[in-house]
Tab-separated table of C-alpha atoms in Angstrom:
chain	number	residue	atom	x	y	z
A	749	MET	CA	223.645	60.303	122.238
A	750	SER	CA	221.939	60.271	118.859
A	751	ASN	CA	221.681	56.978	117.026
A	752	PRO	CA	223.796	56.470	113.884
A	753	ALA	CA	222.020	56.271	110.554
A	754	PRO	CA	221.031	52.759	109.457
A	755	ALA	CA	223.200	51.058	106.874
A	756	PRO	CA	221.593	50.748	103.433
A	757	ASN	CA	220.550	47.423	102.001
A	758	PRO	CA	223.587	46.450	99.890
A	759	ARG	CA	221.488	44.598	97.315
A	760	GLY	CA	218.512	46.924	97.081
A	761	ARG	CA	214.912	46.035	96.295
A	762	ARG	CA	215.884	43.182	93.968
A	763	ALA	CA	216.881	41.232	97.097
A	764	LYS	CA	213.256	40.154	97.460
A	765	VAL	CA	213.820	37.459	94.833
A	766	GLU	CA	216.663	35.862	96.783
A	767	PRO	CA	216.183	32.373	98.250
A	768	TRP	CA	216.200	33.548	101.851
A	769	TYR	CA	213.297	35.951	101.348
A	770	THR	CA	209.853	34.512	102.118
A	771	SER	CA	206.993	36.724	101.007
A	772	SER	CA	204.141	34.963	102.795
A	773	LEU	CA	203.449	34.460	106.479
A	774	GLU	CA	200.304	32.442	107.121
A	775	SER	CA	200.718	31.538	110.782
A	776	ILE	CA	203.059	31.925	113.740
A	777	SER	CA	203.742	29.763	116.777
A	778	PRO	CA	201.508	30.014	119.859
A	779	ALA	CA	204.521	31.300	121.829
A	780	ALA	CA	205.128	34.137	119.372
A	781	ARG	CA	201.421	34.968	119.153
A	782	ALA	CA	201.197	35.162	122.935
A	783	ILE	CA	203.914	37.810	122.969
A	784	PHE	CA	202.253	39.954	120.311
A	785	GLU	CA	198.740	39.656	121.720
A	786	GLU	CA	199.290	39.505	125.473
A	787	TYR	CA	202.554	41.426	125.955
A	788	SER	CA	202.339	43.875	123.047
A	789	GLY	CA	198.553	44.211	123.066
A	790	ILE	CA	198.123	43.843	119.312
A	791	PRO	CA	194.679	42.605	118.215
A	792	SER	CA	194.721	39.031	116.932
A	793	ASP	CA	193.720	39.883	113.364
A	794	GLN	CA	196.424	42.539	113.120
A	795	VAL	CA	199.385	40.481	114.361
A	796	ILE	CA	200.564	38.986	111.079
A	797	PRO	CA	200.096	42.180	108.999
A	798	HIS	CA	201.994	44.083	111.699
A	799	ILE	CA	204.889	41.602	111.694
A	800	LYS	CA	205.119	41.674	107.889
A	801	ALA	CA	205.127	45.474	107.786
A	802	VAL	CA	207.999	45.743	110.276
A	803	ARG	CA	209.895	42.925	108.544
A	804	GLU	CA	209.742	44.852	105.252
A	805	LYS	CA	211.360	47.859	106.893
A	806	ALA	CA	214.108	45.677	108.327
A	807	TRP	CA	214.728	43.880	105.024
A	808	ASP	CA	215.269	47.226	103.321
A	809	ILE	CA	218.049	47.925	105.825
A	810	TYR	CA	219.933	44.630	105.530
A	811	THR	CA	219.033	41.281	103.997
A	812	TYR	CA	219.786	38.902	106.836
A	813	PRO	CA	218.233	35.461	106.247
A	814	CYS	CA	216.718	35.479	109.739
A	815	ILE	CA	214.737	38.551	108.666
A	816	GLY	CA	213.873	37.294	105.181
A	817	GLN	CA	212.663	33.925	106.461
A	818	PHE	CA	210.871	35.347	109.546
A	819	ARG	CA	213.182	33.235	111.692
A	820	PHE	CA	213.259	35.938	114.360
A	821	LEU	CA	209.820	34.536	115.241
A	822	ASP	CA	211.473	31.273	116.318
A	823	LEU	CA	212.429	32.965	119.612
A	824	SER	CA	215.574	30.874	119.441
A	825	ILE	CA	216.638	31.323	123.054
A	826	SER	CA	213.495	29.493	124.189
A	827	GLN	CA	214.441	26.507	122.009
A	828	HIS	CA	217.921	26.286	123.465
A	829	PRO	CA	218.632	23.185	125.587
A	830	ALA	CA	219.760	25.432	128.453
A	831	TYR	CA	216.659	27.641	128.446
A	832	ALA	CA	215.204	26.221	131.651
A	833	ARG	CA	218.559	26.812	133.332
A	834	ILE	CA	218.739	30.363	131.962
A	835	LEU	CA	215.271	31.128	133.325
A	836	SER	CA	216.158	29.615	136.693
A	837	ILE	CA	219.267	31.784	136.978
A	838	MET	CA	217.571	34.958	135.783
A	839	THR	CA	214.523	34.601	138.047
A	840	GLU	CA	216.488	33.427	141.097
A	841	THR	CA	216.974	36.939	142.477
A	842	LYS	CA	213.318	37.771	141.930
A	843	LYS	CA	212.238	34.683	143.893
A	844	ASP	CA	214.792	35.360	146.617
A	845	SER	CA	213.553	38.935	146.936
A	846	GLU	CA	209.960	37.758	147.298
A	847	ASP	CA	211.021	35.284	149.995
A	848	ASP	CA	212.941	38.001	151.828
A	849	ASP	CA	210.186	40.623	151.886
A	850	ALA	CA	209.731	40.161	155.637
A	851	ALA	CA	213.440	39.891	156.418
A	852	ASP	CA	215.382	42.632	158.159
A	853	PRO	CA	217.224	44.517	155.368
A	854	ILE	CA	219.949	45.506	157.815
A	855	THR	CA	220.881	41.963	158.782
A	856	LYS	CA	220.276	40.483	155.308
A	857	PRO	CA	221.097	42.740	152.354
A	858	PRO	CA	219.185	42.150	149.125
A	859	PRO	CA	220.739	39.631	146.704
A	860	SER	CA	222.651	40.888	143.681
A	861	PRO	CA	220.571	40.751	140.490
A	862	LYS	CA	221.513	38.248	137.805
A	863	LEU	CA	222.268	39.988	134.507
A	864	LEU	CA	222.001	38.817	130.881
A	865	LEU	CA	223.319	40.353	127.654
A	866	ASP	CA	221.944	39.598	124.178
A	867	LEU	CA	224.943	40.102	121.864
A	868	GLY	CA	223.983	41.110	118.310
A	869	CYS	CA	220.357	41.374	119.382
A	870	CYS	CA	218.691	42.507	116.125
A	871	PHE	CA	215.058	43.167	117.254
A	872	ALA	CA	215.847	41.743	120.724
A	873	GLN	CA	213.031	39.261	120.283
A	874	ASP	CA	214.754	36.853	122.669
A	875	ILE	CA	214.797	39.535	125.355
A	876	ARG	CA	211.035	39.916	124.999
A	877	LYS	CA	210.563	36.158	125.339
A	878	LEU	CA	212.619	36.160	128.548
A	879	ILE	CA	210.542	38.990	129.958
A	880	VAL	CA	207.256	37.272	129.140
A	881	ASP	CA	208.608	34.197	130.935
A	882	GLY	CA	209.313	36.134	134.113
A	883	VAL	CA	212.756	37.727	133.808
A	884	PRO	CA	212.827	41.335	135.126
A	885	SER	CA	213.528	43.539	132.119
A	886	GLN	CA	215.787	45.847	134.139
A	887	ASN	CA	218.223	42.932	134.467
A	888	THR	CA	218.616	42.519	130.709
A	889	TYR	CA	221.055	44.205	128.338
A	890	ALA	CA	221.322	44.091	124.563
A	891	CYS	CA	223.591	45.491	121.882
A	892	ASP	CA	223.744	45.679	118.112
A	893	LEU	CA	225.790	47.581	115.569
A	894	ASN	CA	222.712	48.997	113.868
A	895	SER	CA	220.379	51.244	115.850
A	896	ALA	CA	217.628	50.770	113.253
A	897	PHE	CA	217.075	47.164	114.313
A	898	ILE	CA	216.750	48.155	117.958
A	899	ASN	CA	214.263	50.882	117.052
A	900	LEU	CA	212.316	48.436	114.880
A	901	GLY	CA	212.238	46.094	117.867
A	902	TYR	CA	210.361	48.740	119.813
A	903	GLU	CA	207.980	49.127	116.876
A	904	LEU	CA	207.557	45.372	116.464
A	905	PHE	CA	206.723	44.754	120.119
A	906	GLN	CA	205.045	48.105	120.917
A	907	ASP	CA	206.826	48.363	124.271
A	908	GLU	CA	209.053	51.429	124.316
A	909	HIS	CA	206.910	52.842	127.134
A	910	LYS	CA	207.501	49.889	129.465
A	911	LEU	CA	210.632	47.969	128.466
A	912	ARG	CA	213.555	48.584	130.849
A	913	THR	CA	216.213	46.646	128.935
A	914	LYS	CA	219.392	48.703	128.484
A	915	PHE	CA	220.315	48.921	124.797
A	916	PHE	CA	223.661	49.946	123.336
A	917	ILE	CA	224.825	50.669	119.787
A	918	THR	CA	228.240	49.019	119.659
A	919	ASP	CA	230.907	47.676	117.342
A	920	ILE	CA	232.312	44.598	119.067
A	921	PHE	CA	235.667	45.172	117.322
A	922	ASN	CA	236.068	48.785	118.385
A	923	ASP	CA	235.417	49.712	122.019
A	924	GLU	CA	235.849	53.439	121.405
A	925	THR	CA	233.240	54.060	118.702
A	926	LEU	CA	229.471	54.580	118.904
A	927	GLN	CA	228.332	53.822	122.479
A	928	GLY	CA	231.287	51.523	123.151
A	929	PRO	CA	232.802	53.442	126.086
A	930	GLU	CA	229.439	53.656	127.887
A	931	PHE	CA	228.691	50.006	127.106
A	932	TRP	CA	231.936	48.674	128.558
A	933	ALA	CA	231.732	50.938	131.592
A	934	GLN	CA	228.333	49.479	132.470
A	935	VAL	CA	228.680	45.804	131.579
A	936	GLU	CA	232.317	44.684	131.765
A	937	GLY	CA	232.716	41.811	134.213
A	938	LYS	CA	229.066	41.941	135.303
A	939	MET	CA	227.172	39.483	133.094
A	940	ASN	CA	225.996	36.141	134.455
A	941	ILE	CA	224.816	35.065	131.002
A	942	VAL	CA	225.755	36.178	127.494
A	943	TYR	CA	223.494	34.980	124.682
A	944	ALA	CA	225.039	35.015	121.190
A	945	GLY	CA	222.459	33.816	118.686
A	946	SER	CA	223.480	33.693	115.011
A	947	PHE	CA	226.432	35.995	115.589
A	948	LEU	CA	229.846	34.322	115.757
A	949	HIS	CA	229.383	32.611	112.405
A	950	LEU	CA	229.590	35.987	110.648
A	951	PHE	CA	233.378	36.028	111.054
A	952	ASP	CA	236.593	34.176	110.292
A	953	TRP	CA	238.502	32.172	112.914
A	954	GLU	CA	240.594	34.999	114.334
A	955	LYS	CA	237.701	37.457	114.505
A	956	GLN	CA	235.604	34.846	116.278
A	957	CYS	CA	238.429	34.444	118.794
A	958	ILE	CA	238.471	38.209	119.298
A	959	VAL	CA	234.709	38.256	119.882
A	960	VAL	CA	234.969	35.400	122.376
A	961	GLU	CA	237.748	37.261	124.203
A	962	LYS	CA	235.346	40.196	124.490
A	963	ILE	CA	232.648	37.848	125.775
A	964	VAL	CA	235.044	36.648	128.464
A	965	ARG	CA	235.528	40.288	129.490
A	966	LEU	CA	231.767	40.686	129.786
A	967	THR	CA	231.220	37.771	132.147
A	968	ARG	CA	231.659	37.662	135.896
A	969	ALA	CA	234.999	36.260	136.979
A	970	GLY	CA	235.076	32.870	138.625
A	971	ARG	CA	232.881	29.833	138.273
A	972	GLY	CA	229.350	29.791	136.910
A	973	SER	CA	228.943	32.388	134.151
A	974	LEU	CA	227.285	31.020	131.002
A	975	VAL	CA	227.669	31.758	127.302
A	976	CYS	CA	224.848	30.259	125.231
A	977	GLY	CA	223.812	30.487	121.628
A	978	ARG	CA	223.451	28.970	118.216
A	979	GLN	CA	225.075	29.519	114.844
A	980	VAL	CA	225.696	27.933	111.474
A	981	GLY	CA	228.180	25.082	111.737
A	982	ASN	CA	229.392	22.324	109.458
A	983	GLU	CA	230.257	18.657	109.761
A	984	ARG	CA	233.643	19.593	108.300
A	985	ALA	CA	235.104	22.598	110.093
A	986	GLY	CA	236.847	25.129	107.901
A	987	VAL	CA	236.639	28.316	105.856
A	988	TYR	CA	233.533	28.757	103.714
A	989	SER	CA	232.183	31.486	101.501
A	990	SER	CA	229.966	33.768	103.523
A	991	GLY	CA	227.382	34.018	100.744
A	992	ALA	CA	225.132	36.960	101.461
A	993	ASP	CA	225.991	37.635	105.039
A	994	GLY	CA	227.226	34.506	106.741
A	995	GLY	CA	224.005	32.611	107.005
A	996	GLY	CA	221.573	34.525	109.066
A	997	GLY	CA	221.592	36.625	112.173
A	998	GLY	CA	222.055	40.053	113.656
A	999	GLY	CA	225.428	41.733	113.695
A	1000	THR	CA	227.729	43.402	111.246
A	1001	GLY	CA	227.605	41.114	108.239
A	1002	ALA	CA	231.378	41.456	108.239
A	1003	GLY	CA	232.257	38.068	106.764
A	1004	ALA	CA	232.789	39.276	103.200
A	1005	ALA	CA	235.833	37.142	102.329
A	1006	GLY	CA	235.398	33.848	104.129
A	1007	VAL	CA	233.906	32.724	107.403
A	1008	TRP	CA	234.840	29.892	109.740
A	1009	ARG	CA	232.272	27.159	110.247
A	1010	HIS	CA	232.826	25.049	113.352
A	1011	ASP	CA	232.222	21.432	114.087
A	1012	VAL	CA	232.121	20.514	117.770
A	1013	ALA	CA	235.872	19.838	118.049
A	1014	SER	CA	236.739	23.114	116.336
A	1015	PHE	CA	234.409	25.066	118.613
A	1016	GLU	CA	235.958	23.456	121.687
A	1017	ARG	CA	239.434	24.287	120.371
A	1018	MET	CA	238.518	27.961	119.932
A	1019	TRP	CA	237.484	28.202	123.589
A	1020	GLU	CA	240.732	26.529	124.641
A	1021	VAL	CA	242.696	29.115	122.650
A	1022	VAL	CA	240.713	31.995	124.155
A	1023	GLY	CA	241.044	30.495	127.626
A	1024	ARG	CA	244.841	30.563	127.317
A	1025	ARG	CA	244.779	34.131	126.032
A	1026	THR	CA	242.538	35.384	128.839
A	1027	GLY	CA	243.671	33.209	131.741
A	1028	SER	CA	240.198	31.710	132.078
A	1029	GLU	CA	238.848	28.168	131.769
A	1030	TRP	CA	235.603	27.040	130.197
A	1031	LYS	CA	233.573	23.852	129.879
A	1032	VAL	CA	232.065	23.519	126.405
A	1033	ASP	CA	228.862	21.611	125.652
A	1034	ALA	CA	228.121	21.860	121.920
A	1035	THR	CA	226.103	19.848	119.422
A	1036	LEU	CA	225.506	19.860	115.681
A	1037	ASP	CA	221.928	19.123	114.675
A	1038	GLU	CA	219.602	19.351	111.724
A	1039	GLY	CA	217.721	22.469	112.709
A	1040	ARG	CA	215.014	23.919	110.487
A	1041	GLY	CA	216.370	25.827	107.517
A	1042	TRP	CA	219.970	24.810	108.209
A	1043	ILE	CA	220.324	21.540	106.301
A	1044	VAL	CA	219.992	19.948	102.874
A	1045	LYS	CA	216.320	19.250	102.124
A	1046	GLU	CA	216.620	17.264	98.903
A	1047	GLU	CA	215.378	14.027	100.469
A	1048	GLU	CA	212.122	15.809	101.297
A	1049	GLY	CA	211.580	16.882	97.705
A	1050	LYS	CA	211.758	20.550	98.582
A	1051	VAL	CA	214.913	21.646	96.835
A	1052	GLY	CA	213.886	24.217	94.256
A	1053	GLU	CA	210.201	23.785	95.179
A	1054	ASP	CA	209.871	25.609	98.488
A	1055	ASN	CA	212.216	28.553	98.108
A	1056	GLY	CA	210.062	31.202	96.505
A	1057	GLY	CA	210.464	29.952	92.942
A	1058	ASN	CA	214.205	30.516	92.907
A	1059	PRO	CA	216.575	28.256	90.964
A	1060	LYS	CA	217.665	24.960	92.451
A	1061	PRO	CA	220.896	25.070	94.457
A	1062	LYS	CA	224.151	24.280	92.738
A	1063	GLU	CA	225.729	20.899	93.280
A	1064	GLY	CA	227.269	20.771	96.755
A	1065	GLU	CA	224.877	23.372	98.148
A	1066	SER	CA	221.854	23.020	100.392
A	1067	GLU	CA	218.341	24.407	100.042
A	1068	ARG	CA	219.377	27.955	100.951
A	1069	GLY	CA	222.699	28.021	99.114
A	1070	MET	CA	224.554	26.648	102.146
A	1071	PRO	CA	227.546	24.309	101.627
A	1072	GLU	CA	227.058	20.579	102.015
A	1073	GLY	CA	227.383	19.446	105.600
A	1074	THR	CA	225.805	22.617	106.960
A	1075	ARG	CA	224.272	22.088	110.364
A	1076	ARG	CA	223.080	24.144	113.316
A	1077	LEU	CA	225.604	24.404	116.137
A	1078	ARG	CA	224.082	25.003	119.579
A	1079	PHE	CA	226.282	25.582	122.585
A	1080	THR	CA	226.412	26.199	126.300
A	1081	VAL	CA	229.820	27.243	127.633
A	1082	GLU	CA	230.285	27.492	131.395
A	1083	ARG	CA	233.058	29.394	133.115
A	1084	ILE	CA	235.151	27.201	135.419
A	1085	ARG	CA	237.597	29.872	136.560
């Protein structure tokens, strides 16, 4: 089916003076550079200009902080505490298949592939990192509301000719619109891992519960499925103003009124509620930490000095206009039954 038209930038060109827009990009991590040079085949001296050019196109579509601050280059899945476990699960079938090359296929059928979905994938930069680290791309799935970000992902990584990830344009709150029917027909109950980076925090409590119920539907029944990710949290759980778009990540930007920020106890409680609703049980491992760009920076002397010349935050706000107590919440949730 044809892709829907991209949503316009709601704040227009003036958004480039906002505190979560960084105009310069002087260097990138060795891990990110390896992807662009070795996987994408972009010459070394063209990598940064190429990234900046694609970022500008994305910023004109929607002003997510992760785009404005180049945080998509963090390759956040690779920084997750469970990344080694994710890689082990996702490459297990590949290793098993190599070991079984000489086995009789009649007496020993091939193992089932392990499947991963990137929910609210934006450019699907985390998918590319997984592939570079050995995950078969045909075992990866990704979805986003906006087709333009998926298309820009192909442009960013120059891999439309070889990438076998299955992409879907979906609205997580409406299974019947866009490519929703095809998406659910292909993925429901089949995912070993769902990665939700910078996604849940876009919504209020009840909408987050609805999204988590959908995540439960995506995972394989029984013990062992994983849900991993990160999002904006707060030391004091509660409803906060969403600011521009809920603090940075792919997705719908649908938190216009107020969004729910979890602490660890609140996040655990949400999974208990969803477990009762869905008849499933989950073990939650979550932490709040002081991740880059997520916390108050005043003690480092950077408030008002390292945010593109924008005014200092108001009292009770952090460097990027975040409420006091803002922290990064990282989580691994394992299905028990």
